[in-house]
CSV table of C-alpha atoms in Angstrom, one decimal:
chain,number,residue,atom,x,y,z
A,1246,MET,CA,-11.5,21.2,40.8
A,1247,ALA,CA,-12.0,24.1,38.6
A,1248,THR,CA,-15.1,25.0,38.3
A,1249,VAL,CA,-15.0,27.3,35.3
A,1250,ASP,CA,-17.9,29.0,36.7
A,1251,ASP,CA,-19.1,32.7,36.4
A,1252,ALA,CA,-16.6,33.5,39.4
A,1253,ARG,CA,-14.1,30.8,37.9
A,1254,ARG,CA,-13.9,29.2,41.0
A,1255,GLU,CA,-11.4,27.1,41.8
A,1256,ILE,CA,-11.8,24.9,44.9
A,1257,PRO,CA,-8.9,22.5,46.7
A,1258,GLY,CA,-10.4,19.7,48.2
A,1259,GLY,CA,-13.7,20.6,46.7
A,1260,TRP,CA,-16.9,18.0,45.5
A,1261,VAL,CA,-19.7,18.5,43.3
A,1262,ALA,CA,-23.0,16.8,43.4
A,1263,VAL,CA,-25.5,15.7,40.5
A,1264,THR,CA,-29.0,14.8,40.8
A,1265,ASP,CA,-31.3,13.8,37.9
A,1266,GLY,CA,-28.4,14.3,35.5
A,1267,VAL,CA,-28.2,18.2,36.5
A,1268,VAL,CA,-25.5,19.9,39.2
A,1269,SER,CA,-27.6,20.2,42.4
A,1270,ALA,CA,-24.3,21.5,44.7
A,1271,VAL,CA,-20.8,22.3,44.7
A,1272,GLY,CA,-18.9,22.8,48.4
A,1273,GLY,CA,-15.7,22.7,49.6
A,1274,PRO,CA,-14.0,20.4,52.3
A,1275,GLY,CA,-15.8,22.2,55.1
A,1276,ASP,CA,-19.0,22.1,53.6
A,1277,GLN,CA,-21.9,19.2,54.5
A,1278,ARG,CA,-21.8,17.1,51.5
A,1279,PRO,CA,-25.4,15.5,50.7
A,1280,GLU,CA,-26.4,11.9,50.5
A,1281,ALA,CA,-25.3,10.2,47.7
A,1282,ALA,CA,-26.1,6.7,45.8
A,1283,ARG,CA,-22.8,6.7,44.9
A,1284,THR,CA,-19.2,8.8,45.0
A,1285,ILE,CA,-16.6,9.1,43.0
A,1286,ASP,CA,-12.9,9.2,44.5
A,1287,ALA,CA,-11.0,11.8,42.8
A,1288,ARG,CA,-8.4,12.4,45.4
A,1289,GLY,CA,-4.8,12.9,43.3
A,1290,CYS,CA,-6.7,14.5,40.3
A,1291,LEU,CA,-8.3,17.3,38.9
A,1292,VAL,CA,-11.9,17.6,38.2
A,1293,THR,CA,-13.1,19.7,35.4
A,1294,PRO,CA,-16.2,20.1,33.2
A,1295,GLY,CA,-16.5,18.1,30.4
A,1296,LEU,CA,-15.0,19.5,27.4
A,1297,VAL,CA,-17.2,20.4,24.3
A,1298,ASN,CA,-16.0,19.7,20.8
A,1299,THR,CA,-17.0,22.2,18.3
A,1300,HIS,CA,-15.8,20.6,15.4
A,1301,HIS,CA,-15.6,17.7,14.2
A,1302,HIS,CA,-16.3,14.8,10.4
A,1303,LEU,CA,-16.8,11.4,12.6
A,1304,TYR,CA,-17.3,9.6,9.5
A,1305,GLN,CA,-13.6,10.6,8.5
A,1306,ASN,CA,-12.2,8.2,11.0
A,1307,LEU,CA,-13.0,5.7,8.5
A,1308,THR,CA,-10.1,6.7,6.5
A,1309,ARG,CA,-8.0,8.1,9.0
A,1310,ALA,CA,-4.1,8.7,8.0
A,1311,PHE,CA,-4.8,8.1,4.5
A,1312,ALA,CA,-1.6,7.6,2.6
A,1313,PRO,CA,-2.5,9.2,-0.6
A,1314,ALA,CA,-3.7,12.2,1.1
A,1315,LEU,CA,-1.0,13.1,3.6
A,1316,THR,CA,0.9,15.3,1.9
A,1317,GLY,CA,-1.8,18.1,0.2
A,1318,GLY,CA,-3.1,21.2,1.6
A,1319,LEU,CA,-7.0,21.4,1.9
A,1320,PHE,CA,-8.4,21.3,-1.7
A,1321,ASP,CA,-5.9,18.3,-2.9
A,1322,TRP,CA,-7.1,16.4,0.2
A,1323,LEU,CA,-10.4,16.6,-0.2
A,1324,VAL,CA,-10.3,15.6,-3.8
A,1325,THR,CA,-8.3,12.8,-3.1
A,1326,LEU,CA,-10.8,11.8,-0.3
A,1327,TYR,CA,-14.4,13.0,-1.6
A,1328,PRO,CA,-14.7,9.1,-3.9
A,1329,LEU,CA,-14.2,7.3,-0.9
A,1330,TRP,CA,-16.3,9.2,1.4
A,1331,ALA,CA,-18.9,8.4,-1.5
A,1332,ARG,CA,-19.5,5.3,0.2
A,1333,LEU,CA,-20.6,6.4,2.9
A,1334,ASP,CA,-23.9,4.2,4.3
A,1335,GLU,CA,-25.8,4.4,7.5
A,1336,GLU,CA,-23.6,1.2,8.8
A,1337,ALA,CA,-20.4,3.1,8.2
A,1338,ALA,CA,-22.0,6.6,9.9
A,1339,TYR,CA,-23.2,4.3,12.8
A,1340,VAL,CA,-19.8,2.6,13.2
A,1341,SER,CA,-17.4,5.3,12.7
A,1342,ALA,CA,-19.9,7.7,15.6
A,1343,TYR,CA,-19.8,4.9,17.9
A,1344,VAL,CA,-16.1,4.5,17.6
A,1345,GLY,CA,-15.3,8.6,17.5
A,1346,LEU,CA,-17.6,9.3,20.4
A,1347,THR,CA,-15.9,6.6,21.9
A,1348,GLU,CA,-12.4,8.2,21.5
A,1349,LEU,CA,-13.7,11.8,22.5
A,1350,ALA,CA,-15.1,10.3,25.9
A,1351,LEU,CA,-11.8,8.8,26.6
A,1352,ALA,CA,-10.5,12.1,26.6
A,1353,GLY,CA,-12.4,13.9,28.5
A,1354,CYS,CA,-15.4,15.1,26.1
A,1355,THR,CA,-18.7,14.7,27.3
A,1356,THR,CA,-20.5,16.9,24.5
A,1357,SER,CA,-19.6,16.9,20.5
A,1358,THR,CA,-21.2,18.3,17.5
A,1359,ASP,CA,-20.5,16.7,14.1
A,1360,HIS,CA,-20.5,18.1,10.9
A,1361,LEU,CA,-21.5,15.3,8.2
A,1362,TYR,CA,-22.1,17.0,4.9
A,1363,VAL,CA,-21.4,13.8,2.6
A,1364,HIS,CA,-25.0,12.5,1.7
A,1365,PRO,CA,-24.0,9.8,-1.4
A,1366,ARG,CA,-27.1,8.6,-3.2
A,1367,GLY,CA,-29.0,6.0,-1.8
A,1368,ALA,CA,-26.7,5.8,1.5
A,1369,GLY,CA,-30.0,6.1,3.5
A,1370,ASP,CA,-30.4,8.4,7.0
A,1371,LEU,CA,-27.0,9.0,8.0
A,1372,ILE,CA,-27.8,11.8,10.4
A,1373,THR,CA,-29.9,9.3,12.6
A,1374,ALA,CA,-27.8,6.7,12.6
A,1375,GLU,CA,-25.3,9.1,14.6
A,1376,VAL,CA,-27.9,10.1,16.7
A,1377,THR,CA,-28.5,6.3,17.6
A,1378,ALA,CA,-24.8,5.7,18.0
A,1379,ALA,CA,-24.5,8.7,20.6
A,1380,ARG,CA,-27.8,7.2,22.4
A,1381,ASP,CA,-26.1,3.9,22.7
A,1382,LEU,CA,-23.2,5.5,24.2
A,1383,GLY,CA,-25.2,8.5,25.9
A,1384,MET,CA,-22.9,10.9,25.0
A,1385,ARG,CA,-24.3,14.9,24.9
A,1386,PHE,CA,-24.7,15.1,20.9
A,1387,HIS,CA,-25.1,18.3,18.5
A,1388,PRO,CA,-25.2,16.6,14.7
A,1389,THR,CA,-25.2,19.1,12.1
A,1390,ARG,CA,-27.1,18.2,9.0
A,1391,GLY,CA,-24.5,19.1,6.5
A,1392,SER,CA,-24.8,19.5,2.6
A,1393,MET,CA,-22.9,20.1,-0.7
A,1394,SER,CA,-25.1,21.1,-4.1
A,1395,LEU,CA,-21.8,22.2,-6.2
A,1396,SER,CA,-20.2,19.3,-8.2
A,1397,VAL,CA,-17.5,20.0,-10.4
A,1398,LYS,CA,-19.3,20.6,-12.9
A,1399,ASP,CA,-21.0,23.3,-11.2
A,1400,GLY,CA,-17.5,25.3,-10.4
A,1401,GLY,CA,-17.2,23.2,-7.0
A,1402,LEU,CA,-15.1,20.6,-5.6
A,1403,PRO,CA,-16.8,17.3,-4.9
A,1404,PRO,CA,-18.4,14.7,-7.5
A,1405,ASP,CA,-21.5,14.3,-8.6
A,1406,SER,CA,-22.4,11.6,-6.6
A,1407,VAL,CA,-21.9,13.3,-3.2
A,1408,VAL,CA,-24.3,16.3,-3.6
A,1409,GLN,CA,-27.9,17.2,-3.4
A,1410,ASP,CA,-30.1,20.0,-4.6
A,1411,ASP,CA,-31.0,22.7,-2.4
A,1412,ASP,CA,-35.0,21.7,-2.3
A,1413,GLU,CA,-33.9,18.4,-0.8
A,1414,ILE,CA,-31.0,19.5,1.5
A,1415,LEU,CA,-33.8,21.7,2.9
A,1416,ALA,CA,-36.7,19.6,3.4
A,1417,ASP,CA,-34.3,16.4,5.2
A,1418,SER,CA,-33.1,19.6,7.4
A,1419,GLN,CA,-36.5,20.2,8.4
A,1420,ARG,CA,-37.6,16.6,8.5
A,1421,LEU,CA,-34.3,16.1,11.4
A,1422,VAL,CA,-35.2,18.9,13.3
A,1423,GLU,CA,-38.6,17.9,13.3
A,1424,ALA,CA,-37.3,14.4,14.4
A,1425,HIS,CA,-34.5,15.3,17.1
A,1426,HIS,CA,-34.0,18.2,18.1
A,1427,ASP,CA,-34.3,18.7,21.7
A,1428,ARG,CA,-34.7,22.5,23.0
A,1429,SER,CA,-34.4,21.8,27.0
A,1430,PRO,CA,-31.9,22.8,29.5
A,1431,THR,CA,-30.8,19.4,29.7
A,1432,ALA,CA,-31.5,18.1,26.1
A,1433,MET,CA,-28.9,15.2,24.6
A,1434,THR,CA,-29.7,15.8,20.9
A,1435,ARG,CA,-29.6,19.0,19.4
A,1436,ILE,CA,-29.6,19.5,15.5
A,1437,ALA,CA,-28.1,22.5,13.8
A,1438,LEU,CA,-27.9,23.3,10.0
A,1439,ALA,CA,-24.4,23.2,8.0
A,1440,PRO,CA,-23.9,23.6,4.4
A,1441,CYS,CA,-20.5,22.6,3.8
A,1442,SER,CA,-18.3,25.9,2.7
A,1443,PRO,CA,-18.5,28.4,0.5
A,1444,PHE,CA,-17.1,26.1,-2.4
A,1445,SER,CA,-18.9,23.6,-2.0
A,1446,VAL,CA,-22.8,24.8,-2.0
A,1447,SER,CA,-24.6,27.5,-3.8
A,1448,THR,CA,-25.2,31.3,-2.8
A,1449,SER,CA,-29.1,30.4,-2.8
A,1450,LEU,CA,-28.5,27.5,-0.5
A,1451,MET,CA,-26.6,29.4,2.2
A,1452,THR,CA,-29.5,32.1,2.3
A,1453,ARG,CA,-32.4,29.6,2.3
A,1454,THR,CA,-30.4,27.4,5.1
A,1455,ALA,CA,-30.0,30.6,7.3
A,1456,GLU,CA,-33.7,31.9,6.6
A,1457,LEU,CA,-35.1,27.6,7.7
A,1458,ALA,CA,-32.8,28.2,10.8
A,1459,ALA,CA,-34.2,31.1,12.0
A,1460,ALA,CA,-37.8,29.7,11.1
A,1461,LEU,CA,-36.8,26.2,13.2
A,1462,ASP,CA,-34.9,28.5,15.7
A,1463,VAL,CA,-32.1,25.8,15.6
A,1464,ARG,CA,-28.0,27.3,15.0
A,1465,LEU,CA,-25.7,27.4,11.7
A,1466,HIS,CA,-22.1,26.1,10.9
A,1467,THR,CA,-20.0,26.4,8.3
A,1468,HIS,CA,-16.2,26.0,7.5
A,1469,LEU,CA,-15.1,29.5,6.7
A,1470,ALA,CA,-11.6,31.2,6.3
A,1471,GLU,CA,-9.8,27.9,6.8
A,1472,THR,CA,-7.3,28.7,4.1
A,1473,GLN,CA,-5.6,31.9,1.4
A,1474,ASP,CA,-7.0,29.5,-1.3
A,1475,GLU,CA,-10.6,29.7,0.1
A,1476,ASP,CA,-9.8,33.8,-0.1
A,1477,GLU,CA,-8.8,33.4,-3.4
A,1478,PHE,CA,-12.0,31.2,-4.5
A,1479,CYS,CA,-14.3,33.5,-2.7
A,1480,LEU,CA,-12.9,36.3,-4.9
A,1481,ALA,CA,-12.8,34.8,-8.2
A,1482,THR,CA,-16.7,33.7,-7.6
A,1483,PHE,CA,-18.3,36.1,-5.4
A,1484,GLY,CA,-16.2,39.1,-6.0
A,1485,ARG,CA,-16.1,38.8,-2.2
A,1486,ARG,CA,-13.9,37.7,0.4
A,1487,PRO,CA,-15.4,34.9,3.2
A,1488,VAL,CA,-16.8,37.2,5.5
A,1489,ASP,CA,-18.2,39.8,3.0
A,1490,TYR,CA,-19.7,36.6,1.6
A,1491,LEU,CA,-21.1,35.6,4.9
A,1492,ALA,CA,-22.8,39.1,5.5
A,1493,ASP,CA,-24.1,39.1,2.0
A,1494,VAL,CA,-26.2,35.3,2.7
A,1495,GLY,CA,-27.5,36.5,6.0
A,1496,TRP,CA,-25.2,34.7,8.4
A,1497,MET,CA,-23.7,37.5,10.8
A,1498,SER,CA,-25.6,36.0,13.9
A,1499,ASP,CA,-25.2,34.6,17.2
A,1500,ARG,CA,-27.0,31.8,15.5
A,1501,VAL,CA,-23.9,31.2,13.5
A,1502,TRP,CA,-20.5,29.6,14.4
A,1503,LEU,CA,-17.5,29.0,12.1
A,1504,ALA,CA,-15.3,26.3,11.9
A,1505,HIS,CA,-11.1,27.7,11.6
A,1506,VAL,CA,-11.7,31.1,10.8
A,1507,VAL,CA,-7.5,31.2,10.3
A,1508,TRP,CA,-7.4,34.0,7.9
A,1509,PRO,CA,-9.8,36.8,8.7
A,1510,SER,CA,-8.4,40.7,8.7
A,1511,PRO,CA,-8.8,42.8,11.7
A,1512,GLU,CA,-11.6,44.7,10.2
A,1513,GLU,CA,-13.3,41.2,9.9
A,1514,ILE,CA,-12.4,40.4,13.4
A,1515,THR,CA,-14.1,43.0,14.9
A,1516,ARG,CA,-17.4,42.6,12.8
A,1517,LEU,CA,-17.7,38.5,13.6
A,1518,GLY,CA,-17.1,39.7,17.4
A,1519,ALA,CA,-19.6,42.7,17.1
A,1520,ALA,CA,-21.7,39.9,15.5
A,1521,ARG,CA,-21.3,37.5,18.3
A,1522,VAL,CA,-20.2,34.7,15.5
A,1523,GLY,CA,-18.7,31.9,17.4
A,1524,ALA,CA,-15.1,30.0,16.0
A,1525,ALA,CA,-14.5,26.8,16.3
A,1526,HIS,CA,-10.6,26.4,16.9
A,1527,CYS,CA,-9.1,23.6,15.4
A,1528,PRO,CA,-5.5,23.7,15.8
A,1529,SER,CA,-4.0,20.7,15.0
A,1530,SER,CA,-5.8,20.4,11.9
A,1531,ASN,CA,-5.2,23.9,11.2
A,1532,MET,CA,-1.0,22.8,11.5
A,1533,ILE,CA,-1.2,19.3,9.6
A,1534,LEU,CA,-2.8,21.0,6.4
A,1535,GLY,CA,-0.7,24.3,6.7
A,1536,SER,CA,-3.8,26.2,6.7
A,1537,GLY,CA,-2.2,28.5,9.4
A,1538,LEU,CA,-2.2,30.0,12.8
A,1539,ALA,CA,-6.0,31.0,13.7
A,1540,PRO,CA,-6.3,34.8,15.6
A,1541,VAL,CA,-8.1,33.2,18.5
A,1542,ALA,CA,-7.0,35.8,21.0
A,1543,GLU,CA,-8.1,38.7,18.5
A,1544,LEU,CA,-11.4,36.9,18.2
A,1545,ARG,CA,-12.0,36.6,21.7
A,1546,ALA,CA,-10.7,40.0,22.7
A,1547,ALA,CA,-13.5,41.1,19.9
A,1548,GLY,CA,-16.6,39.4,21.8
A,1549,ALA,CA,-16.5,36.3,19.4
A,1550,PRO,CA,-16.9,32.7,21.7
A,1551,VAL,CA,-14.4,30.6,20.9
A,1552,GLY,CA,-14.4,26.9,21.4
A,1553,LEU,CA,-12.2,23.8,20.2
A,1554,GLY,CA,-12.5,21.2,17.5
A,1555,VAL,CA,-10.7,18.2,17.1
A,1556,ASP,CA,-12.0,18.3,13.4
A,1557,GLY,CA,-12.3,15.2,11.2
A,1558,SER,CA,-10.3,12.2,12.1
A,1559,SER,CA,-8.7,12.6,8.0
A,1560,SER,CA,-7.0,15.6,8.5
A,1561,ALA,CA,-6.4,15.8,12.5
A,1562,ASP,CA,-6.2,11.4,12.9
A,1563,SER,CA,-6.7,12.0,16.6
A,1564,ALA,CA,-9.6,12.9,18.6
A,1565,SER,CA,-8.3,14.3,21.7
A,1566,LEU,CA,-9.6,17.6,23.0
A,1567,TRP,CA,-7.3,17.1,25.6
A,1568,LEU,CA,-4.5,17.8,23.1
A,1569,GLU,CA,-6.1,19.8,21.5
A,1570,ALA,CA,-6.1,22.3,24.4
A,1571,ARG,CA,-2.6,22.0,25.2
A,1572,THR,CA,-1.7,22.8,21.6
A,1573,ALA,CA,-4.4,26.1,21.5
A,1574,MET,CA,-1.8,26.9,25.0
A,1575,LEU,CA,1.1,26.6,22.9
A,1576,GLN,CA,-0.2,28.2,19.6
A,1577,GLY,CA,-1.3,31.3,21.6
A,1578,LYS,CA,2.4,31.3,23.5
A,1579,LEU,CA,3.7,31.2,20.2
A,1580,ARG,CA,1.7,34.2,18.6
A,1581,HIS,CA,1.6,36.4,21.2
A,1582,GLY,CA,4.5,35.2,24.0
A,1583,ALA,CA,4.7,33.1,26.9
A,1584,ALA,CA,2.2,34.8,28.9
A,1585,ALA,CA,-0.4,35.0,26.6
A,1586,MET,CA,-2.3,31.8,26.8
A,1587,SER,CA,-2.4,30.0,30.1
A,1588,ALA,CA,-3.7,26.3,30.8
A,1589,ARG,CA,-6.9,28.3,32.4
A,1590,ASP,CA,-7.5,30.3,29.5
A,1591,ALA,CA,-7.4,26.9,27.2
A,1592,LEU,CA,-9.9,25.1,29.7
A,1593,GLU,CA,-12.0,28.2,29.2
A,1594,ILE,CA,-12.0,27.6,25.6
A,1595,ALA,CA,-12.7,23.6,26.1
A,1596,THR,CA,-15.2,24.5,28.2
A,1597,ARG,CA,-17.5,27.6,28.5
A,1598,GLY,CA,-16.5,28.8,25.3
A,1599,GLY,CA,-17.0,25.5,23.3
A,1600,ALA,CA,-20.9,26.1,25.5
A,1601,ALA,CA,-21.2,29.2,23.9
A,1602,CYS,CA,-20.3,28.0,20.4
A,1603,LEU,CA,-23.3,25.6,20.8
A,1604,GLY,CA,-25.8,28.1,22.0
A,1605,ARG,CA,-25.7,26.5,25.6
A,1606,ALA,CA,-24.3,29.0,27.8
A,1607,GLY,CA,-24.9,28.2,31.7
A,1608,GLU,CA,-26.2,24.7,30.2
A,1609,ILE,CA,-22.7,22.8,29.6
A,1610,GLY,CA,-19.2,23.5,29.9
A,1611,GLU,CA,-19.2,24.8,33.8
A,1612,LEU,CA,-19.7,22.8,37.1
A,1613,SER,CA,-22.2,25.3,38.7
A,1614,VAL,CA,-26.0,24.6,40.3
A,1615,GLY,CA,-28.4,23.9,37.4
A,1616,ALA,CA,-25.9,23.2,34.8
A,1617,CYS,CA,-25.9,19.9,33.2
A,1618,GLY,CA,-24.1,17.0,35.6
A,1619,ASP,CA,-21.0,16.7,32.6
A,1620,LEU,CA,-17.8,16.4,34.3
A,1621,VAL,CA,-14.4,14.7,33.9
A,1622,VAL,CA,-11.6,13.2,36.5
A,1623,TRP,CA,-8.4,13.9,35.5
A,1624,PRO,CA,-5.6,11.7,37.0
A,1625,LEU,CA,-2.3,14.0,38.0
A,1626,GLU,CA,-0.1,11.2,39.7
A,1627,GLY,CA,2.4,9.1,38.3
A,1628,VAL,CA,5.5,9.7,36.5
A,1629,ARG,CA,4.4,12.1,34.1
A,1630,PHE,CA,3.3,14.5,36.9
A,1631,ALA,CA,5.8,13.7,39.4
A,1632,GLY,CA,7.0,17.3,41.3
A,1633,ALA,CA,3.9,19.3,40.0
A,1634,LEU,CA,2.6,20.4,43.3
A,1635,SER,CA,1.8,24.1,43.2
A,1636,ASP,CA,-0.5,24.4,40.1
A,1637,PRO,CA,-2.8,21.0,39.2
A,1638,VAL,CA,-4.4,23.3,36.5
A,1639,GLU,CA,-1.1,24.1,34.9
A,1640,ALA,CA,0.2,20.7,35.4
A,1641,TRP,CA,-2.6,19.4,33.8
A,1642,LEU,CA,-1.7,20.8,30.1
A,1643,ARG,CA,1.9,21.1,30.8
A,1644,CYS,CA,2.4,18.1,32.0
A,1645,GLY,CA,1.0,14.7,30.6
A,1646,PRO,CA,-0.1,13.2,28.1
A,1647,VAL,CA,-3.2,12.2,30.2
A,1648,ALA,CA,-6.5,10.5,29.4
A,1649,ALA,CA,-9.5,11.1,31.6
A,1650,ARG,CA,-10.1,8.5,34.6
A,1651,HIS,CA,-13.9,9.0,34.7
A,1652,THR,CA,-16.0,10.6,32.6
A,1653,VAL,CA,-19.5,11.5,33.3
A,1654,VAL,CA,-22.2,12.7,31.1
A,1655,GLY,CA,-25.4,13.8,32.8
A,1656,GLY,CA,-24.6,12.0,36.1
A,1657,ARG,CA,-23.9,9.0,34.3
A,1658,LEU,CA,-20.5,7.2,33.8
A,1659,VAL,CA,-19.5,6.8,30.0
A,1660,VAL,CA,-15.8,6.3,31.0
A,1661,GLU,CA,-14.6,4.6,34.3
A,1662,ASP,CA,-11.3,3.9,35.3
A,1663,GLY,CA,-10.2,4.7,32.2
A,1664,ALA,CA,-12.1,2.2,30.2
A,1665,PRO,CA,-15.6,2.6,28.1
A,1666,VAL,CA,-18.1,1.4,30.4
A,1667,HIS,CA,-20.4,-0.1,27.2
A,1668,ALA,CA,-19.2,-3.5,26.4
A,1669,GLY,CA,-20.2,-3.8,22.6
A,1670,LEU,CA,-17.1,-1.5,22.0
A,1671,ASP,CA,-14.6,-4.7,20.1
A,1672,GLU,CA,-17.5,-6.1,18.2
A,1673,GLN,CA,-17.9,-2.1,16.8
A,1674,LEU,CA,-14.1,-1.8,15.9
A,1675,ALA,CA,-14.7,-5.8,14.2
A,1676,VAL,CA,-17.0,-3.9,11.9
A,1677,HIS,CA,-15.1,-0.4,11.6
A,1678,ARG,CA,-12.1,-2.2,10.4
A,1679,ARG,CA,-14.3,-4.3,7.3
A,1680,VAL,CA,-16.0,-1.0,6.9
A,1681,SER,CA,-13.1,0.8,6.7
A,1682,THR,CA,-11.2,-1.6,4.3
A,1683,ALA,CA,-14.4,-1.6,1.8
A,1684,MET,CA,-13.7,2.2,2.0
A,1685,GLN,CA,-10.1,2.9,1.2
A,1686,ALA,CA,-10.1,-0.2,-1.5
A,1687,ALA,CA,-9.0,0.7,-4.9
A,1688,LEU,CA,-11.7,2.5,-6.8
């Protein structure tokens, strides 16, 4: 068992007890185990904290691997898909969240954020639809109220049909926080505010959103420094690089975590670390879109919390945090050498790092007394792991691929024996197929 607690304890033959949704005891084979209503046998397995997903666009699984968008960079990809996403409605938001969160749970994720920034006129309450799906599944969920306010006519990328004005965005942001945000240490739902990116929202919206987040005491999220195109856009539009722009609009604080952060300069990395601005590292998406290799080791060394993100299913196409952890490990070795990024480093980023990005250090991402009872049982048996006897944590990422045998959220199974526990998946997949087909139909 890898606890990823403050002492980074690893306990061969260990056990963890969960009572009322919270870790109540952790021990080794020689320690007295408490009586339990149910015991899960994890022999031949590795037990870790539940993985934490810090960046996603769940609705994008409705346009997964969409052929016309497969060969362009970020800006081309967005322009191709925006017209399809303009068809999003409450049914689409619910079913994409249901399917997407199930996919995440099968790969060991117990807490996920989501960045839903497309809100077409008349589409309904998309965030509440997502929250409902997460509650139906028993997943811990941190959706963000995303937004876009600059359309093509304003110098942005999205079409008019998916943008809103600043006052409408801010009013709905406050409504959602008041409706869904739970401040308790064991919260299942928290809301953050998330203007999409420097090239799709106004400067005033960035500033006013930061002020609203401070007033409501919630977190802030956006895309930043994802591509070199973004650098050029910010210099041409604002006369500033993206990190300078972030400081100008009041976002250089530990309330903030950013998606991608591929192209900060060394001086900007230092500034981000000093401000404790978090980074959601999305290794698969960054490679698929040709964005680049993020300076993960440098950000962590500077003091910036770094978590993992699967990113939207239209760019990364697969939503497995195990895969992202393995890819992050491989990218770290590619950048800095074979000893630079271990499986333990990747596990820490996928757990404690993600918890810090979401403002939940000590609550999730570790197996310690008082933390939420979120854990994963990973099988390390069979052909894929034959001969991997000396280091189960390294084997977990170097071997495989592997999916979760059991995924537990707040002491409740959401995946058991490799399958989702909820009976409605086949029905939701049929709905997803219908909605996806309609969304991808010729315009």
